[in-house]
Amino acid sequence: MAQMTNKRENVPNMQKPKLIAIAVFDGCQILDATGPAQAFATANALSGRALFDVRLVAAAPGQIATNGGMRLLAEPLPRTCHTALVAGGDEMAVTAAMSDRGLRKWIVAQSKSAKRLGSVCSGAFVLAAAGVLDGRRAATHWAGADTLAKMFPDIAVDRDAIYVEDGKIWTSAGITTGIDMALAMVAQDHGRTLAAKVARQLVVYMHRPGHQSQFSAPLELQSRGGARLERLAAWAEGRLHETLDAPSLAEQAGMSLRNFHRHMKATLNATPKRWVEDLRLARARALLESSGQDLAQIARAAGFSGPDHLIKTFDRRLGLTPGAYRRLHAAKTPLERERRPQ
DNA sequence: CGAGCGAGCCGCCACG
DNA sequence: CACGTGGCGGCTCGCT
């Protein structure tokens, strides 16, 4: 009878709020911390319950200067929590965080005791330095993906993913993808319906379309390949519409096929076919951004066999269609775009 | 959407 | 013997 009058006690999901500890440090990226924090806080607000207890924490608690200049107030690192997250930041700050013994010890401890351990953006480097990403798949900001893979060969770096969940270890890509990851955590704990409501409230996607690589600068890696490959790139870019198979590239580079493969792998971490595809994608992206040509023209100019080949390749590499890419990245102003005939 | 095919990739070893 | 190079062959993966 007492139970009947006090229904609240019977609701199954009345457990204690889950402690979400977001670790910050001087020079960290403010959105890495506040984005996920807001997602969890909005989940509380929309559900009308205290599902999450979100706290900013630091090895050196107190005022934390973010890389944008604003300050955060951080509590001491908690001994235990449900979910431990580590923010990213600029290179100097992350390097310092990577060698912070207190933070490192805390991460190792949380990798055992917490239900989830995660990072946002370059926070992956801090997790990696603590050794908790070894043998795992992981994501980080696209600009840091190659460096992470090189510094920590035991990590399978996913350059495209918005976020990666590998067991209890979660890593997210650049900055705002921390929100995407937090949404997935909300979904894991309290269902997709609530997560979708939070996404709507924050005006973000529940499932963000595409891969993060669509934002990276095409072919920034060319300069790393040395003069030999740079000349080859220039040669190839002049004949993108031709076949450009591996044997002819090797011949042009003055190497055997086998050795050419090795050099591509060693200097650019690429394969001949993949590299040519990179060149063609870069050309197609540039044309989509700044020309009004239709897909057939662009496909031909970039060396694809036709529009469908272009569409397939875009889907596989960037996770969206050429048309969607153009709408996202076209240099035209919104006014110009509206001027098209109805 | 699945099966079959061929180009491409890479482990391995031989060579200088 | 270390190191850079080349060729063979099996296997994978993406296209038709």
Short mmCIF file of C-alpha atoms (C1' of nucleotides) in Angstrom, two decimals:
data_model
loop_
_atom_site.label_atom_id
_atom_site.label_comp_id
_atom_site.label_asym_id
_atom_site.label_seq_id
_atom_site.Cartn_x
_atom_site.Cartn_y
_atom_site.Cartn_z
CA MET A 1 0.00 0.00 0.00
CA ALA A 2 2.82 2.30 0.85
CA GLN A 3 4.29 1.43 -2.52
CA MET A 4 1.12 2.43 -4.32
CA THR A 5 1.20 5.95 -2.91
CA ASN A 6 4.87 6.37 -3.51
CA LYS A 7 5.19 5.37 -7.13
CA ARG A 8 8.53 7.04 -7.54
CA GLU A 9 10.23 4.36 -5.48
CA ASN A 10 9.03 1.77 -7.96
CA VAL A 11 10.37 3.40 -11.09
CA PRO A 12 13.25 1.16 -12.10
CA ASN A 13 15.59 3.82 -13.50
CA MET A 14 15.93 5.87 -10.34
CA GLN A 15 19.56 4.95 -9.78
CA LYS A 16 22.23 7.41 -8.70
CA PRO A 17 23.41 9.90 -11.31
CA LYS A 18 26.40 8.64 -13.27
CA LEU A 19 29.51 10.65 -12.57
CA ILE A 20 30.96 12.02 -15.82
CA ALA A 21 34.45 13.39 -15.13
CA ILE A 22 35.92 15.50 -17.92
CA ALA A 23 39.64 16.07 -17.43
CA VAL A 24 40.99 19.44 -18.54
CA PHE A 25 44.39 21.16 -18.33
CA ASP A 26 45.94 24.51 -19.13
CA GLY A 27 45.75 25.13 -22.88
CA CYS A 28 42.97 22.63 -23.47
CA GLN A 29 40.31 23.21 -26.10
CA ILE A 30 37.23 24.60 -24.37
CA LEU A 31 34.68 22.93 -26.67
CA ASP A 32 36.24 19.51 -26.06
CA ALA A 33 35.10 19.81 -22.47
CA THR A 34 32.00 21.96 -22.70
CA GLY A 35 30.47 20.25 -25.76
CA PRO A 36 30.09 16.82 -24.15
CA ALA A 37 29.24 18.47 -20.81
CA GLN A 38 26.34 20.28 -22.45
CA ALA A 39 25.11 17.09 -24.12
CA PHE A 40 24.95 15.28 -20.77
CA ALA A 41 23.41 18.33 -19.06
CA THR A 42 20.75 18.61 -21.76
CA ALA A 43 19.96 14.92 -21.27
CA ASN A 44 19.29 15.73 -17.61
CA ALA A 45 17.11 18.70 -18.51
CA LEU A 46 15.05 16.89 -21.16
CA SER A 47 14.48 13.78 -19.05
CA GLY A 48 13.65 15.82 -15.95
CA ARG A 49 15.97 13.59 -13.95
CA ALA A 50 19.55 13.78 -12.71
CA LEU A 51 20.91 11.06 -14.98
CA PHE A 52 24.43 12.45 -15.10
CA ASP A 53 26.60 14.34 -12.65
CA VAL A 54 28.97 16.20 -14.95
CA ARG A 55 32.19 17.62 -13.54
CA LEU A 56 35.26 19.29 -14.96
CA VAL A 57 38.30 17.86 -13.25
CA ALA A 58 42.05 18.39 -13.40
CA ALA A 59 45.29 17.11 -11.93
CA ALA A 60 45.95 20.72 -10.91
CA PRO A 61 42.45 21.81 -9.84
CA GLY A 62 41.32 25.40 -9.76
CA GLN A 63 41.34 27.85 -12.63
CA ILE A 64 42.20 26.33 -15.99
CA ALA A 65 43.12 28.59 -18.90
CA THR A 66 41.73 27.23 -22.17
CA ASN A 67 43.45 27.85 -25.47
CA GLY A 68 40.76 30.34 -26.40
CA GLY A 69 41.54 32.47 -23.37
CA MET A 70 38.45 31.73 -21.31
CA ARG A 71 38.83 30.06 -17.97
CA LEU A 72 37.26 26.96 -16.52
CA LEU A 73 37.02 25.94 -12.90
CA ALA A 74 38.12 22.37 -12.29
CA GLU A 75 37.69 20.07 -9.31
CA PRO A 76 40.29 17.52 -8.17
CA LEU A 77 40.43 14.22 -10.08
CA PRO A 78 37.85 11.88 -8.51
CA ARG A 79 39.03 8.49 -7.34
CA THR A 80 36.21 6.75 -9.14
CA CYS A 81 33.68 7.75 -11.75
CA HIS A 82 31.35 6.16 -14.26
CA THR A 83 32.83 7.83 -17.33
CA ALA A 84 36.23 9.50 -17.56
CA LEU A 85 36.90 11.79 -20.52
CA VAL A 86 40.07 13.65 -21.45
CA ALA A 87 39.91 16.84 -23.50
CA GLY A 88 42.38 17.80 -26.22
CA GLY A 89 44.19 21.04 -26.82
CA ASP A 90 46.99 22.67 -28.73
CA GLU A 91 50.24 20.82 -29.23
CA MET A 92 52.22 22.30 -26.34
CA ALA A 93 49.38 21.76 -23.90
CA VAL A 94 48.81 18.18 -24.98
CA THR A 95 52.51 17.42 -24.80
CA ALA A 96 52.55 18.71 -21.24
CA ALA A 97 49.43 16.72 -20.37
CA MET A 98 50.99 13.57 -21.82
CA SER A 99 53.82 13.74 -19.31
CA ASP A 100 51.70 14.79 -16.34
CA ARG A 101 52.19 11.93 -13.88
CA GLY A 102 49.05 12.64 -11.86
CA LEU A 103 46.84 12.67 -14.93
CA ARG A 104 48.55 9.59 -16.32
CA LYS A 105 48.05 7.62 -13.10
CA TRP A 106 44.42 8.67 -13.03
CA ILE A 107 43.86 7.52 -16.62
CA VAL A 108 45.43 4.13 -15.95
CA ALA A 109 43.28 3.72 -12.82
CA GLN A 110 40.11 4.71 -14.69
CA SER A 111 40.94 2.27 -17.48
CA LYS A 112 40.35 -0.41 -14.87
CA SER A 113 37.64 0.99 -12.62
CA ALA A 114 35.51 3.27 -14.81
CA LYS A 115 32.76 1.93 -17.03
CA ARG A 116 33.96 4.12 -19.88
CA LEU A 117 37.18 5.94 -20.62
CA GLY A 118 37.35 8.34 -23.52
CA SER A 119 39.02 11.27 -25.21
CA VAL A 120 38.02 14.17 -27.39
CA CYS A 121 40.17 15.40 -30.28
CA SER A 122 43.89 15.39 -29.41
CA GLY A 123 43.02 14.06 -25.96
CA ALA A 124 43.67 10.71 -27.65
CA PHE A 125 47.39 11.50 -27.38
CA VAL A 126 47.05 11.76 -23.61
CA LEU A 127 45.28 8.39 -23.43
CA ALA A 128 47.90 6.93 -25.76
CA ALA A 129 50.76 8.22 -23.61
CA ALA A 130 49.18 6.47 -20.63
CA GLY A 131 49.26 3.25 -22.66
CA VAL A 132 45.53 2.56 -22.57
CA LEU A 133 45.06 2.69 -26.36
CA ASP A 134 47.60 -0.02 -27.20
CA GLY A 135 46.00 -2.70 -29.34
CA ARG A 136 42.85 -0.63 -29.74
CA ARG A 137 41.16 1.21 -32.55
CA ALA A 138 41.08 4.95 -31.98
CA ALA A 139 40.13 8.28 -33.53
CA THR A 140 41.60 11.74 -33.18
CA HIS A 141 41.54 15.05 -35.04
CA TRP A 142 42.27 14.45 -38.74
CA ALA A 143 45.30 16.77 -38.55
CA GLY A 144 46.84 14.57 -35.86
CA ALA A 145 45.89 11.12 -37.12
CA ASP A 146 49.18 10.44 -38.93
CA THR A 147 51.25 11.67 -36.00
CA LEU A 148 49.31 9.50 -33.56
CA ALA A 149 49.79 6.45 -35.76
CA LYS A 150 53.50 7.13 -36.08
CA MET A 151 54.11 7.84 -32.39
CA PHE A 152 52.07 4.84 -31.24
CA PRO A 153 52.31 2.01 -33.78
CA ASP A 154 50.24 -0.31 -31.59
CA ILE A 155 47.14 1.84 -32.09
CA ALA A 156 44.89 1.25 -35.10
CA VAL A 157 44.08 4.86 -35.96
CA ASP A 158 40.83 5.36 -37.85
CA ARG A 159 41.33 8.55 -39.85
CA ASP A 160 37.74 8.82 -40.99
CA ALA A 161 35.66 8.00 -37.95
CA ILE A 162 33.71 10.69 -36.10
CA TYR A 163 34.23 8.60 -32.98
CA VAL A 164 35.39 5.05 -32.20
CA GLU A 165 34.07 2.76 -29.49
CA ASP A 166 36.40 -0.13 -28.74
CA GLY A 167 35.24 -1.94 -25.64
CA LYS A 168 35.16 0.52 -22.78
CA ILE A 169 37.57 2.86 -24.56
CA TRP A 170 36.01 5.67 -26.60
CA THR A 171 37.88 8.19 -28.73
CA SER A 172 36.40 10.99 -30.79
CA ALA A 173 37.78 13.03 -33.66
CA GLY A 174 38.06 16.81 -33.91
CA ILE A 175 36.56 19.16 -31.33
CA THR A 176 32.79 19.08 -31.90
CA THR A 177 32.78 15.31 -32.45
CA GLY A 178 32.97 15.08 -28.66
CA ILE A 179 29.28 15.97 -28.79
CA ASP A 180 28.58 13.10 -31.19
CA MET A 181 30.39 10.74 -28.85
CA ALA A 182 28.53 12.06 -25.79
CA LEU A 183 25.22 11.51 -27.64
CA ALA A 184 26.21 7.90 -28.25
CA MET A 185 26.95 7.50 -24.56
CA VAL A 186 23.57 8.97 -23.65
CA ALA A 187 22.01 6.49 -26.07
CA GLN A 188 23.94 3.61 -24.52
CA ASP A 189 22.84 4.50 -21.00
CA HIS A 190 19.31 5.78 -21.49
CA GLY A 191 18.17 4.88 -24.97
CA ARG A 192 18.28 6.28 -28.46
CA THR A 193 15.06 8.22 -28.00
CA LEU A 194 16.51 10.48 -25.33
CA ALA A 195 19.76 10.88 -27.29
CA ALA A 196 17.78 11.90 -30.35
CA LYS A 197 15.89 14.48 -28.29
CA VAL A 198 19.18 15.90 -27.00
CA ALA A 199 20.54 16.08 -30.55
CA ARG A 200 17.44 17.95 -31.67
CA GLN A 201 17.68 20.35 -28.76
CA LEU A 202 21.35 21.09 -29.48
CA VAL A 203 20.56 21.35 -33.21
CA VAL A 204 23.11 18.71 -34.18
CA TYR A 205 22.77 15.41 -36.00
CA MET A 206 22.03 12.23 -34.11
CA HIS A 207 24.09 10.47 -36.76
CA ARG A 208 26.35 12.98 -38.38
CA PRO A 209 26.57 12.35 -42.13
CA GLY A 210 29.94 11.57 -43.67
CA HIS A 211 33.44 11.07 -42.32
CA GLN A 212 35.76 13.60 -40.76
CA SER A 213 38.23 13.21 -43.64
CA GLN A 214 35.96 15.31 -45.84
CA PHE A 215 37.21 18.31 -43.85
CA SER A 216 40.92 17.61 -44.16
CA ALA A 217 42.88 19.55 -46.72
CA PRO A 218 43.30 17.40 -49.81
CA LEU A 219 46.87 16.27 -50.40
CA GLU A 220 48.64 18.15 -47.66
CA LEU A 221 50.86 15.09 -47.53
CA GLN A 222 52.52 15.60 -50.88
CA SER A 223 55.35 17.73 -49.52
CA ARG A 224 56.37 14.90 -47.21
CA GLY A 225 57.16 12.63 -50.12
CA GLY A 226 60.40 14.26 -51.18
CA ALA A 227 61.35 15.81 -54.51
CA ARG A 228 61.11 12.51 -56.40
CA LEU A 229 57.47 11.95 -55.58
CA GLU A 230 56.61 15.63 -55.87
CA ARG A 231 57.76 15.59 -59.49
CA LEU A 232 55.79 12.42 -60.04
CA ALA A 233 52.72 14.10 -58.56
CA ALA A 234 53.05 17.02 -60.96
CA TRP A 235 53.43 14.58 -63.84
CA ALA A 236 50.40 12.59 -62.78
CA GLU A 237 48.23 15.64 -62.17
CA GLY A 238 48.81 16.65 -65.76
CA ARG A 239 47.30 13.38 -66.99
CA LEU A 240 44.61 12.46 -64.51
CA HIS A 241 42.31 11.55 -67.40
CA GLU A 242 44.70 8.77 -68.52
CA THR A 243 44.97 5.29 -67.01
CA LEU A 244 47.76 5.92 -64.47
CA ASP A 245 48.25 2.34 -63.31
CA ALA A 246 50.96 1.32 -60.87
CA PRO A 247 53.46 0.01 -63.48
CA SER A 248 53.48 3.25 -65.49
CA LEU A 249 53.90 5.31 -62.32
CA ALA A 250 56.79 3.11 -61.24
CA GLU A 251 58.41 3.50 -64.62
CA GLN A 252 58.00 7.27 -64.47
CA ALA A 253 59.56 7.29 -60.99
CA GLY A 254 62.48 5.20 -62.26
CA MET A 255 61.81 2.32 -59.89
CA SER A 256 60.71 -1.25 -60.12
CA LEU A 257 57.08 -1.88 -59.33
CA ARG A 258 57.95 -3.59 -56.08
CA ASN A 259 60.24 -0.83 -54.92
CA PHE A 260 57.78 1.84 -55.93
CA HIS A 261 55.21 0.24 -53.68
CA ARG A 262 57.65 0.27 -50.82
CA HIS A 263 58.56 3.93 -51.26
CA MET A 264 54.92 5.00 -51.38
CA LYS A 265 54.24 3.07 -48.23
CA ALA A 266 57.29 4.37 -46.40
CA THR A 267 57.05 8.05 -47.31
CA LEU A 268 53.33 8.67 -47.77
CA ASN A 269 51.82 5.64 -46.07
CA ALA A 270 49.90 5.11 -49.29
CA THR A 271 49.67 2.64 -52.13
CA PRO A 272 49.92 3.62 -55.82
CA LYS A 273 46.24 3.08 -56.53
CA ARG A 274 45.20 4.88 -53.38
CA TRP A 275 47.54 7.77 -54.14
CA VAL A 276 46.17 8.25 -57.64
CA GLU A 277 42.71 8.15 -56.14
CA ASP A 278 43.79 10.87 -53.72
CA LEU A 279 44.93 13.06 -56.63
CA ARG A 280 41.66 12.50 -58.47
CA LEU A 281 39.56 13.14 -55.38
CA ALA A 282 41.46 16.36 -54.71
CA ARG A 283 40.78 17.57 -58.24
CA ALA A 284 37.11 16.64 -58.01
CA ARG A 285 36.76 18.34 -54.63
CA ALA A 286 38.35 21.54 -55.93
CA LEU A 287 36.01 21.57 -58.92
CA LEU A 288 32.97 20.90 -56.76
CA GLU A 289 33.93 23.73 -54.43
CA SER A 290 34.66 26.38 -56.98
CA SER A 291 33.21 25.50 -60.38
CA GLY A 292 29.68 25.18 -61.60
CA GLN A 293 30.44 22.15 -63.77
CA ASP A 294 28.10 19.18 -63.61
CA LEU A 295 29.14 15.78 -62.30
CA ALA A 296 29.87 14.31 -65.72
CA GLN A 297 32.29 17.12 -66.55
CA ILE A 298 33.99 16.96 -63.15
CA ALA A 299 34.26 13.17 -63.27
CA ARG A 300 35.95 13.36 -66.66
CA ALA A 301 38.28 16.20 -65.65
CA ALA A 302 39.37 14.36 -62.52
CA GLY A 303 39.93 11.05 -64.33
CA PHE A 304 36.96 9.04 -63.14
CA SER A 305 35.26 6.80 -65.68
CA GLY A 306 31.95 8.57 -65.16
CA PRO A 307 29.61 10.19 -62.65
CA ASP A 308 28.77 6.88 -60.97
CA HIS A 309 32.43 6.08 -60.43
CA LEU A 310 32.84 9.54 -58.86
CA ILE A 311 29.80 9.00 -56.63
CA LYS A 312 31.02 5.56 -55.51
CA THR A 313 34.46 6.87 -54.67
CA PHE A 314 33.06 9.83 -52.75
CA ASP A 315 30.84 7.53 -50.74
CA ARG A 316 33.70 5.19 -49.90
CA ARG A 317 36.27 7.84 -49.03
CA LEU A 318 34.30 10.78 -47.68
CA GLY A 319 31.00 9.22 -46.71
CA LEU A 320 28.78 11.50 -48.75
CA THR A 321 27.68 12.22 -52.30
CA PRO A 322 29.42 14.80 -54.53
CA GLY A 323 26.23 16.87 -54.44
CA ALA A 324 26.16 16.88 -50.64
CA TYR A 325 29.85 17.75 -50.58
CA ARG A 326 29.23 20.68 -52.89
CA ARG A 327 26.40 22.00 -50.71
CA LEU A 328 28.61 21.79 -47.62
CA HIS A 329 31.78 23.26 -49.05
CA ALA A 330 30.88 25.36 -52.07
CA ALA A 331 32.59 28.76 -51.97
CA LYS A 332 29.47 30.47 -53.23
CA THR A 333 27.57 32.66 -50.80
CA PRO A 334 24.05 31.59 -49.79
CA LEU A 335 22.67 34.54 -51.78
CA GLU A 336 24.38 33.39 -54.93
CA ARG A 337 23.06 29.90 -54.42
CA GLU A 338 19.47 31.11 -54.09
CA ARG A 339 19.68 32.88 -57.40
CA ARG A 340 19.34 29.66 -59.35
CA PRO A 341 16.12 29.36 -61.37
CA GLN A 342 13.17 27.64 -59.68
"C1'" DC B 1 22.78 -7.92 -53.99
"C1'" DG B 2 25.97 -11.84 -54.90
"C1'" DA B 3 29.48 -14.38 -57.74
"C1'" DG B 4 33.31 -14.29 -60.57
"C1'" DC B 5 37.21 -12.06 -62.16
"C1'" DG B 6 41.36 -9.28 -62.42
"C1'" DA B 7 44.26 -5.63 -60.72
"C1'" DG B 8 46.77 -4.46 -56.97
"C1'" DC B 9 49.13 -5.35 -52.68
"C1'" DC B 10 52.62 -7.39 -49.82
"C1'" DG B 11 55.30 -11.33 -47.58
"C1'" DC B 12 59.13 -13.65 -48.76
"C1'" DC B 13 63.57 -14.58 -50.57
"C1'" DA B 14 67.42 -13.76 -53.73
"C1'" DC B 15 70.91 -10.61 -55.18
"C1'" DG B 16 74.68 -7.12 -55.06
"C1'" DC C 1 76.49 -8.77 -42.35
"C1'" DA C 2 73.45 -4.74 -43.00
"C1'" DC C 3 70.90 -2.56 -46.34
"C1'" DG C 4 68.58 -1.25 -50.50
"C1'" DT C 5 66.54 -3.36 -54.48
"C1'" DG C 6 63.93 -6.62 -57.59
"C1'" DG C 7 60.94 -10.62 -58.81
"C1'" DC C 8 57.63 -14.29 -57.72
"C1'" DG C 9 53.27 -15.88 -56.18
"C1'" DG C 10 49.35 -16.07 -53.20
"C1'" DC C 11 45.72 -13.58 -51.47
"C1'" DT C 12 42.49 -9.61 -50.95
"C1'" DC C 13 39.42 -6.38 -52.45
"C1'" DG C 14 36.74 -3.68 -55.49
"C1'" DC C 15 34.54 -3.56 -59.88
"C1'" DT C 16 31.33 -5.64 -63.42
#
